[in-house]
Amino acid sequence: MREIHAEQPLRVATVRDLVARWVESRSVAVNLGLPEWDDRLNRWRVPLVSEQNGSEPIGEVQVSSSGDIAGSTDLDLCLQRERLSTSTEPKTHSSYKGISFTPIPSKVILGDARTVLVDFPPNTAQLVFTSPPYFNAKPESHESLNYEHYLDFLRDVFKKCHAILSEGRFLVVNTSPVLMRRTSRASSSKRLPIPYDLHPILRDIGFDFIDDIIWEKPEGAGWNLGRGRRFAADRQPLQYKAVSVTENVMVYRKKTDKLIDWNIRNHPFPEAVKASKIKDGYERTNVWKLHPASHKLHPAVFPDALAERVIRYYSFEGDLVLDPFAGTGTTGRVAGGLGRRFLMIENSSKYFEIQASDSTLMQFKPDLYDFQYDGVAPE
């Protein structure tokens, strides 16, 4: 679908009037959603919505370019009438209040995000961008008892992130399936579908899925894992395994009944909104071609260019960007350079020290805090 254009034979108002009369003739109280022109069907499509069904449409009416009702989805009008007649819920209209943020300075914290985030108030963060530690991606990274324990761990962390993320703002998670190497010649390797197992967890927490961005690396980037070498040697069917050169950048929005425009119009600092406007040269598709990054003391850092795109596209200047798995501090370093505040939380003292000694990160003068030692969240 695409936005309505002037070349369509009917105007939006005409389409709405046609459908409104069609609905009225059936004696049922439903509201009309936004008409959109469908190039594939060569028809207008008008969703039908009802207060008793929330924001989900209960049906759809299609209108041809000549103004005829061309079809409708199966809409149980009798059931809808029954719902209206038996509903005792008072009609309420949400009032849009002004947005306010918790004005904390940038911080770099050593501690477990599940514990650290508990004492931060709502509206602390306006963007969460992170790459969770990959389950068993490398032997030294294996910290969970098993895969289910690992997913439970992520669930706990993202619940805490959800609690302090401002209404209608974004969570962006960089992850990918990971390879579990075989333990012997008699066993087979496995790939764990982390992005696909993480999705229902985030949905249940209260995030709406928005986009699936693919980070594409150069062709030779995946050969170090050894995947595909057996097939390259033997070329036997069934042995084929694709060499992975992509990672998933999954974009979610904290569930709300308000449109994204509400976050823009009601931002407490209009000057920041104006200054954050994206310039030409932005990514137009969901495939981002970026070279990977490396760090001699960390096995899996993402490149500054990835963080820069995410932070520019999903936050405003002055917003606070949270990374609950901060690693060497890439998110904070890039966020500071883009005029954002940051909250970096890292459970490894080794990586925390790397952040504390990073002159680029420290030029933004973040508060350093050892939660593991003091056990009290910072104010």
GROMACS .gro file of C-alpha atoms in nm:
model
  379
    1MET     CA    1   0.000   0.000   0.000
    2ARG     CA    2   0.100   0.360  -0.042
    3GLU     CA    3  -0.023   0.702   0.050
    4ILE     CA    4  -0.319   0.848  -0.137
    5HIS     CA    5  -0.223   1.049  -0.444
    6ALA     CA    6  -0.411   1.306  -0.648
    7GLU     CA    7  -0.418   1.094  -0.964
    8GLN     CA    8  -0.663   0.845  -0.812
    9PRO     CA    9  -1.013   0.883  -0.966
   10LEU     CA   10  -1.184   0.944  -0.631
   11ARG     CA   11  -1.100   1.181  -0.351
   12VAL     CA   12  -1.058   1.058   0.005
   13ALA     CA   13  -1.368   1.244   0.120
   14THR     CA   14  -1.573   1.078  -0.154
   15VAL     CA   15  -1.451   0.731  -0.057
   16ARG     CA   16  -1.527   0.791   0.308
   17ASP     CA   17  -1.876   0.915   0.223
   18LEU     CA   18  -1.948   0.607   0.009
   19VAL     CA   19  -1.837   0.369   0.282
   20ALA     CA   20  -2.017   0.566   0.555
   21ARG     CA   21  -2.345   0.529   0.365
   22TRP     CA   22  -2.276   0.157   0.316
   23VAL     CA   23  -2.219   0.112   0.690
   24GLU     CA   24  -2.525   0.323   0.781
   25SER     CA   25  -2.747   0.108   0.560
   26ARG     CA   26  -2.654  -0.188   0.778
   27SER     CA   27  -2.752  -0.013   1.102
   28VAL     CA   28  -2.431  -0.071   1.293
   29ALA     CA   29  -2.212   0.180   1.473
   30VAL     CA   30  -1.856   0.147   1.350
   31ASN     CA   31  -1.598   0.410   1.270
   32LEU     CA   32  -1.401   0.444   0.950
   33GLY     CA   33  -1.024   0.421   0.943
   34LEU     CA   34  -0.790   0.589   0.695
   35PRO     CA   35  -0.870   0.505   0.329
   36GLU     CA   36  -0.567   0.383   0.136
   37TRP     CA   37  -0.523   0.298  -0.230
   38ASP     CA   38  -0.399  -0.055  -0.301
   39ASP     CA   39  -0.209  -0.072  -0.632
   40ARG     CA   40  -0.221  -0.452  -0.637
   41LEU     CA   41  -0.601  -0.471  -0.608
   42ASN     CA   42  -0.660  -0.139  -0.788
   43ARG     CA   43  -0.906  -0.050  -0.513
   44TRP     CA   44  -0.951   0.175  -0.214
   45ARG     CA   45  -0.938  -0.012   0.117
   46VAL     CA   46  -1.117   0.139   0.417
   47PRO     CA   47  -1.075  -0.030   0.759
   48LEU     CA   48  -1.370  -0.045   0.998
   49VAL     CA   49  -1.292   0.013   1.365
   50SER     CA   50  -1.491  -0.007   1.685
   51GLU     CA   51  -1.430   0.129   2.034
   52GLN     CA   52  -1.521  -0.213   2.172
   53ASN     CA   53  -1.236  -0.372   1.976
   54GLY     CA   54  -0.956  -0.130   2.062
   55SER     CA   55  -0.728  -0.022   1.779
   56GLU     CA   56  -0.760  -0.346   1.581
   57PRO     CA   57  -0.991  -0.323   1.274
   58ILE     CA   58  -1.301  -0.541   1.280
   59GLY     CA   59  -1.343  -0.544   0.904
   60GLU     CA   60  -1.271  -0.370   0.576
   61VAL     CA   61  -1.466  -0.227   0.285
   62GLN     CA   62  -1.315  -0.203  -0.063
   63VAL     CA   63  -1.418   0.060  -0.317
   64SER     CA   64  -1.340   0.046  -0.688
   65SER     CA   65  -1.197   0.341  -0.878
   66SER     CA   66  -1.542   0.403  -1.024
   67GLY     CA   67  -1.703   0.434  -0.680
   68ASP     CA   68  -1.866   0.092  -0.643
   69ILE     CA   69  -1.843  -0.116  -0.328
   70ALA     CA   70  -1.612  -0.385  -0.462
   71GLY     CA   71  -1.608  -0.611  -0.160
   72SER     CA   72  -1.581  -0.639   0.214
   73THR     CA   73  -1.426  -0.875   0.463
   74ASP     CA   74  -1.644  -1.103   0.673
   75LEU     CA   75  -1.779  -0.862   0.931
   76ASP     CA   76  -2.020  -1.006   1.186
   77LEU     CA   77  -2.251  -0.705   1.211
   78CYS     CA   78  -2.495  -0.891   1.435
   79LEU     CA   79  -2.218  -0.962   1.683
   80GLN     CA   80  -2.111  -0.600   1.669
   81ARG     CA   81  -2.465  -0.482   1.746
   82GLU     CA   82  -2.476  -0.722   2.038
   83ARG     CA   83  -2.149  -0.589   2.175
   84LEU     CA   84  -2.277  -0.233   2.156
   85SER     CA   85  -2.607  -0.315   2.327
   86THR     CA   86  -2.454  -0.513   2.614
   87SER     CA   87  -2.145  -0.299   2.673
   88THR     CA   88  -2.149  -0.130   3.013
   89GLU     CA   89  -1.806   0.022   2.979
   90PRO     CA   90  -1.823   0.402   2.972
   91LYS     CA   91  -1.676   0.564   2.665
   92THR     CA   92  -1.353   0.730   2.750
   93HIS     CA   93  -1.141   0.958   2.541
   94SER     CA   94  -0.773   0.964   2.615
   95SER     CA   95  -0.632   1.306   2.691
   96TYR     CA   96  -0.285   1.369   2.561
   97LYS     CA   97  -0.067   1.506   2.833
   98GLY     CA   98   0.260   1.682   2.781
   99ILE     CA   99   0.578   1.473   2.773
  100SER     CA  100   0.842   1.511   3.041
  101PHE     CA  101   1.173   1.330   3.079
  102THR     CA  102   1.375   1.247   3.387
  103PRO     CA  103   1.679   1.478   3.345
  104ILE     CA  104   1.967   1.259   3.463
  105PRO     CA  105   2.324   1.310   3.341
  106SER     CA  106   2.514   1.049   3.142
  107LYS     CA  107   2.635   0.752   3.346
  108VAL     CA  108   2.860   0.448   3.307
  109ILE     CA  109   2.771   0.182   3.563
  110LEU     CA  110   2.933  -0.146   3.660
  111GLY     CA  111   2.659  -0.389   3.756
  112ASP     CA  112   2.385  -0.629   3.648
  113ALA     CA  113   2.120  -0.441   3.450
  114ARG     CA  114   1.845  -0.644   3.618
  115THR     CA  115   1.945  -0.490   3.949
  116VAL     CA  116   2.067  -0.150   3.840
  117LEU     CA  117   1.758  -0.050   3.641
  118VAL     CA  118   1.512  -0.117   3.922
  119ASP     CA  119   1.571   0.217   4.093
  120PHE     CA  120   1.557   0.436   3.784
  121PRO     CA  121   1.222   0.616   3.741
  122PRO     CA  122   0.986   0.605   3.441
  123ASN     CA  123   1.082   0.822   3.145
  124THR     CA  124   1.453   0.783   3.215
  125ALA     CA  125   1.537   0.654   2.866
  126GLN     CA  126   1.411   0.766   2.527
  127LEU     CA  127   1.589   0.494   2.330
  128VAL     CA  128   1.722   0.152   2.419
  129PHE     CA  129   1.988   0.022   2.179
  130THR     CA  130   2.186  -0.287   2.262
  131SER     CA  131   2.336  -0.612   2.146
  132PRO     CA  132   2.287  -0.884   2.409
  133PRO     CA  133   2.573  -1.124   2.479
  134TYR     CA  134   2.539  -1.407   2.229
  135PHE     CA  135   2.458  -1.736   2.396
  136ASN     CA  136   2.763  -1.958   2.354
  137ALA     CA  137   2.873  -1.774   2.041
  138LYS     CA  138   3.224  -1.823   2.169
  139PRO     CA  139   3.321  -2.056   2.455
  140GLU     CA  140   3.428  -1.773   2.685
  141SER     CA  141   3.092  -1.599   2.638
  142HIS     CA  142   2.882  -1.886   2.774
  143GLU     CA  143   2.739  -1.757   3.101
  144SER     CA  144   2.392  -1.916   3.116
  145LEU     CA  145   2.302  -2.262   3.243
  146ASN     CA  146   2.113  -2.342   2.923
  147TYR     CA  147   1.933  -2.170   2.638
  148GLU     CA  148   1.603  -2.133   2.825
  149HIS     CA  149   1.789  -1.976   3.117
  150TYR     CA  150   1.950  -1.736   2.870
  151LEU     CA  151   1.612  -1.632   2.727
  152ASP     CA  152   1.474  -1.583   3.080
  153PHE     CA  153   1.773  -1.361   3.152
  154LEU     CA  154   1.697  -1.145   2.846
  155ARG     CA  155   1.331  -1.129   2.944
  156ASP     CA  156   1.420  -0.991   3.286
  157VAL     CA  157   1.651  -0.726   3.142
  158PHE     CA  158   1.409  -0.605   2.876
  159LYS     CA  159   1.125  -0.587   3.130
  160LYS     CA  160   1.337  -0.343   3.329
  161CYS     CA  161   1.415  -0.147   3.011
  162HIS     CA  162   1.046  -0.130   2.925
  163ALA     CA  163   0.964   0.012   3.269
  164ILE     CA  164   1.192   0.315   3.232
  165LEU     CA  165   1.150   0.374   2.857
  166SER     CA  166   0.930   0.672   2.768
  167GLU     CA  167   0.589   0.606   2.616
  168GLY     CA  168   0.595   0.531   2.247
  169ARG     CA  169   0.975   0.529   2.222
  170PHE     CA  170   1.196   0.267   2.064
  171LEU     CA  171   1.390  -0.045   2.155
  172VAL     CA  172   1.645  -0.159   1.894
  173VAL     CA  173   1.816  -0.495   1.943
  174ASN     CA  174   2.109  -0.620   1.736
  175THR     CA  175   2.137  -0.998   1.745
  176SER     CA  176   2.155  -1.303   1.519
  177PRO     CA  177   2.132  -1.682   1.530
  178VAL     CA  178   2.442  -1.836   1.687
  179LEU     CA  179   2.622  -2.157   1.606
  180MET     CA  180   2.652  -2.429   1.865
  181ARG     CA  181   2.955  -2.629   1.758
  182ARG     CA  182   2.931  -3.006   1.756
  183THR     CA  183   3.098  -3.185   2.044
  184SER     CA  184   3.211  -3.488   1.841
  185ARG     CA  185   3.205  -3.632   1.490
  186ALA     CA  186   2.897  -3.831   1.587
  187SER     CA  187   2.702  -3.516   1.676
  188SER     CA  188   2.585  -3.227   1.464
  189SER     CA  189   2.619  -2.855   1.508
  190LYS     CA  190   2.310  -2.644   1.579
  191ARG     CA  191   2.206  -2.287   1.524
  192LEU     CA  192   1.999  -2.117   1.790
  193PRO     CA  193   1.739  -1.874   1.642
  194ILE     CA  194   1.785  -1.598   1.899
  195PRO     CA  195   1.603  -1.318   1.706
  196TYR     CA  196   1.298  -1.537   1.649
  197ASP     CA  197   1.284  -1.662   2.008
  198LEU     CA  198   1.334  -1.309   2.138
  199HIS     CA  199   1.044  -1.165   1.939
  200PRO     CA  200   0.757  -1.326   2.138
  201ILE     CA  201   0.932  -1.228   2.460
  202LEU     CA  202   0.944  -0.861   2.359
  203ARG     CA  203   0.586  -0.874   2.234
  204ASP     CA  204   0.465  -1.016   2.566
  205ILE     CA  205   0.657  -0.752   2.762
  206GLY     CA  206   0.470  -0.476   2.581
  207PHE     CA  207   0.663  -0.385   2.266
  208ASP     CA  208   0.512  -0.353   1.918
  209PHE     CA  209   0.724  -0.485   1.633
  210ILE     CA  210   0.814  -0.207   1.386
  211ASP     CA  211   1.097  -0.311   1.153
  212ASP     CA  212   1.345  -0.584   1.068
  213ILE     CA  213   1.668  -0.426   0.950
  214ILE     CA  214   1.935  -0.652   0.804
  215TRP     CA  215   2.297  -0.562   0.873
  216GLU     CA  216   2.488  -0.708   0.578
  217LYS     CA  217   2.863  -0.762   0.611
  218PRO     CA  218   3.115  -0.822   0.329
  219GLU     CA  219   3.100  -1.171   0.176
  220GLY     CA  220   3.406  -1.310   0.355
  221ALA     CA  221   3.293  -1.204   0.702
  222GLY     CA  222   3.129  -1.536   0.798
  223TRP     CA  223   3.395  -1.787   0.692
  224ASN     CA  224   3.575  -1.773   1.026
  225LEU     CA  225   3.296  -1.982   1.183
  226GLY     CA  226   3.364  -2.270   0.948
  227ARG     CA  227   3.004  -2.292   0.829
  228GLY     CA  228   2.976  -2.410   0.470
  229ARG     CA  229   3.325  -2.563   0.441
  230ARG     CA  230   3.197  -2.922   0.431
  231PHE     CA  231   2.964  -2.844   0.144
  232ALA     CA  232   3.235  -2.648  -0.039
  233ALA     CA  233   3.451  -2.961  -0.032
  234ASP     CA  234   3.193  -3.232  -0.113
  235ARG     CA  235   2.903  -3.049  -0.284
  236GLN     CA  236   2.655  -3.312  -0.166
  237PRO     CA  237   2.285  -3.223  -0.140
  238LEU     CA  238   2.153  -3.195   0.217
  239GLN     CA  239   2.495  -3.078   0.333
  240TYR     CA  240   2.441  -2.724   0.209
  241LYS     CA  241   2.476  -2.457   0.480
  242ALA     CA  242   2.478  -2.090   0.393
  243VAL     CA  243   2.763  -1.878   0.524
  244SER     CA  244   2.600  -1.611   0.738
  245VAL     CA  245   2.701  -1.253   0.658
  246THR     CA  246   2.402  -1.081   0.818
  247GLU     CA  247   2.279  -0.983   1.160
  248ASN     CA  248   1.931  -0.876   1.267
  249VAL     CA  249   1.860  -0.524   1.388
  250MET     CA  250   1.509  -0.560   1.531
  251VAL     CA  251   1.312  -0.241   1.592
  252TYR     CA  252   1.029  -0.224   1.848
  253ARG     CA  253   0.817   0.055   1.994
  254LYS     CA  254   0.684   0.064   2.348
  255LYS     CA  255   0.313  -0.011   2.313
  256THR     CA  256   0.086   0.294   2.315
  257ASP     CA  257  -0.237   0.410   2.155
  258LYS     CA  258  -0.065   0.731   2.043
  259LEU     CA  259   0.083   0.782   1.699
  260ILE     CA  260   0.452   0.852   1.647
  261ASP     CA  261   0.363   1.212   1.558
  262TRP     CA  262   0.253   1.257   1.919
  263ASN     CA  263   0.610   1.192   2.034
  264ILE     CA  264   0.734   1.451   1.788
  265ARG     CA  265   0.477   1.726   1.850
  266ASN     CA  266   0.484   1.692   2.229
  267HIS     CA  267   0.859   1.658   2.279
  268PRO     CA  268   0.952   1.894   2.567
  269PHE     CA  269   1.231   2.053   2.363
  270PRO     CA  270   1.108   2.157   2.016
  271GLU     CA  271   1.451   2.300   1.933
  272ALA     CA  272   1.603   1.953   1.979
  273VAL     CA  273   1.345   1.805   1.742
  274LYS     CA  274   1.430   2.063   1.479
  275ALA     CA  275   1.806   2.012   1.522
  276SER     CA  276   1.769   1.633   1.492
  277LYS     CA  277   1.614   1.631   1.145
  278ILE     CA  278   1.777   1.366   0.926
  279LYS     CA  279   1.980   1.500   0.636
  280ASP     CA  280   2.019   1.351   0.288
  281GLY     CA  281   2.215   1.031   0.252
  282TYR     CA  282   2.005   0.828   0.498
  283GLU     CA  283   1.941   0.455   0.456
  284ARG     CA  284   1.636   0.404   0.236
  285THR     CA  285   1.599   0.026   0.264
  286ASN     CA  286   1.613  -0.225   0.547
  287VAL     CA  287   1.945  -0.368   0.423
  288TRP     CA  288   2.239  -0.181   0.571
  289LYS     CA  289   2.578  -0.270   0.422
  290LEU     CA  290   2.835  -0.212   0.695
  291HIS     CA  291   3.179  -0.349   0.771
  292PRO     CA  292   3.207  -0.527   1.105
  293ALA     CA  293   3.421  -0.390   1.385
  294SER     CA  294   3.675  -0.563   1.606
  295HIS     CA  295   3.826  -0.509   1.948
  296LYS     CA  296   4.129  -0.691   2.085
  297LEU     CA  297   3.963  -0.735   2.425
  298HIS     CA  298   3.600  -0.797   2.322
  299PRO     CA  299   3.478  -1.080   2.093
  300ALA     CA  300   3.168  -0.911   1.949
  301VAL     CA  301   3.152  -0.533   1.917
  302PHE     CA  302   2.925  -0.365   1.665
  303PRO     CA  303   3.061  -0.085   1.445
  304ASP     CA  304   3.019   0.283   1.526
  305ALA     CA  305   2.838   0.325   1.193
  306LEU     CA  306   2.558   0.092   1.308
  307ALA     CA  307   2.514   0.277   1.636
  308GLU     CA  308   2.518   0.611   1.456
  309ARG     CA  309   2.234   0.515   1.222
  310VAL     CA  310   2.018   0.373   1.498
  311ILE     CA  311   2.068   0.667   1.733
  312ARG     CA  312   2.009   0.927   1.461
  313TYR     CA  313   1.695   0.757   1.329
  314TYR     CA  314   1.531   0.673   1.663
  315SER     CA  315   1.614   0.957   1.903
  316PHE     CA  316   1.647   1.334   1.931
  317GLU     CA  317   1.936   1.544   2.054
  318GLY     CA  318   1.931   1.559   2.433
  319ASP     CA  319   1.747   1.224   2.467
  320LEU     CA  320   1.896   0.955   2.686
  321VAL     CA  321   2.013   0.635   2.516
  322LEU     CA  322   2.029   0.321   2.731
  323ASP     CA  323   2.250   0.019   2.661
  324PRO     CA  324   2.202  -0.250   2.931
  325PHE     CA  325   2.484  -0.462   2.779
  326ALA     CA  326   2.728  -0.179   2.716
  327GLY     CA  327   3.045  -0.382   2.651
  328THR     CA  328   3.324  -0.147   2.553
  329GLY     CA  329   3.087   0.153   2.535
  330THR     CA  330   3.025   0.193   2.161
  331THR     CA  331   2.667   0.310   2.215
  332GLY     CA  332   2.769   0.574   2.470
  333ARG     CA  333   3.064   0.699   2.268
  334VAL     CA  334   2.848   0.747   1.957
  335ALA     CA  335   2.548   0.884   2.150
  336GLY     CA  336   2.764   1.149   2.316
  337GLY     CA  337   2.907   1.253   1.982
  338LEU     CA  338   2.554   1.297   1.849
  339GLY     CA  339   2.447   1.522   2.137
  340ARG     CA  340   2.258   1.257   2.332
  341ARG     CA  341   2.294   1.159   2.696
  342PHE     CA  342   2.368   0.795   2.769
  343LEU     CA  343   2.328   0.530   3.036
  344MET     CA  344   2.579   0.246   2.993
  345ILE     CA  345   2.544  -0.063   3.215
  346GLU     CA  346   2.805  -0.340   3.201
  347ASN     CA  347   2.841  -0.642   3.427
  348SER     CA  348   3.204  -0.716   3.340
  349SER     CA  349   3.465  -0.521   3.534
  350LYS     CA  350   3.707  -0.571   3.244
  351TYR     CA  351   3.477  -0.397   2.995
  352PHE     CA  352   3.380  -0.133   3.251
  353GLU     CA  353   3.748  -0.043   3.288
  354ILE     CA  354   3.779  -0.019   2.909
  355GLN     CA  355   3.496   0.236   2.909
  356ALA     CA  356   3.645   0.428   3.201
  357SER     CA  357   3.977   0.458   3.018
  358ASP     CA  358   3.825   0.554   2.681
  359SER     CA  359   3.917   0.919   2.633
  360THR     CA  360   3.652   0.966   2.363
  361LEU     CA  361   3.377   0.838   2.593
  362MET     CA  362   3.510   1.023   2.898
  363GLN     CA  363   3.515   1.361   2.718
  364PHE     CA  364   3.137   1.369   2.776
  365LYS     CA  365   3.203   1.355   3.153
  366PRO     CA  366   2.969   1.071   3.250
  367ASP     CA  367   2.927   0.973   3.614
  368LEU     CA  368   3.116   0.649   3.687
  369TYR     CA  369   2.951   0.419   3.932
  370ASP     CA  370   3.040   0.077   4.074
  371PHE     CA  371   2.703  -0.071   4.160
  372GLN     CA  372   2.861  -0.406   4.245
  373TYR     CA  373   3.058  -0.243   4.525
  374ASP     CA  374   2.808   0.004   4.670
  375GLY     CA  375   2.487  -0.180   4.594
  376VAL     CA  376   2.288   0.146   4.572
  377ALA     CA  377   2.154   0.293   4.251
  378PRO     CA  378   2.276   0.645   4.165
  379GLU     CA  379   2.046   0.945   4.190
   0.00000   0.00000   0.00000
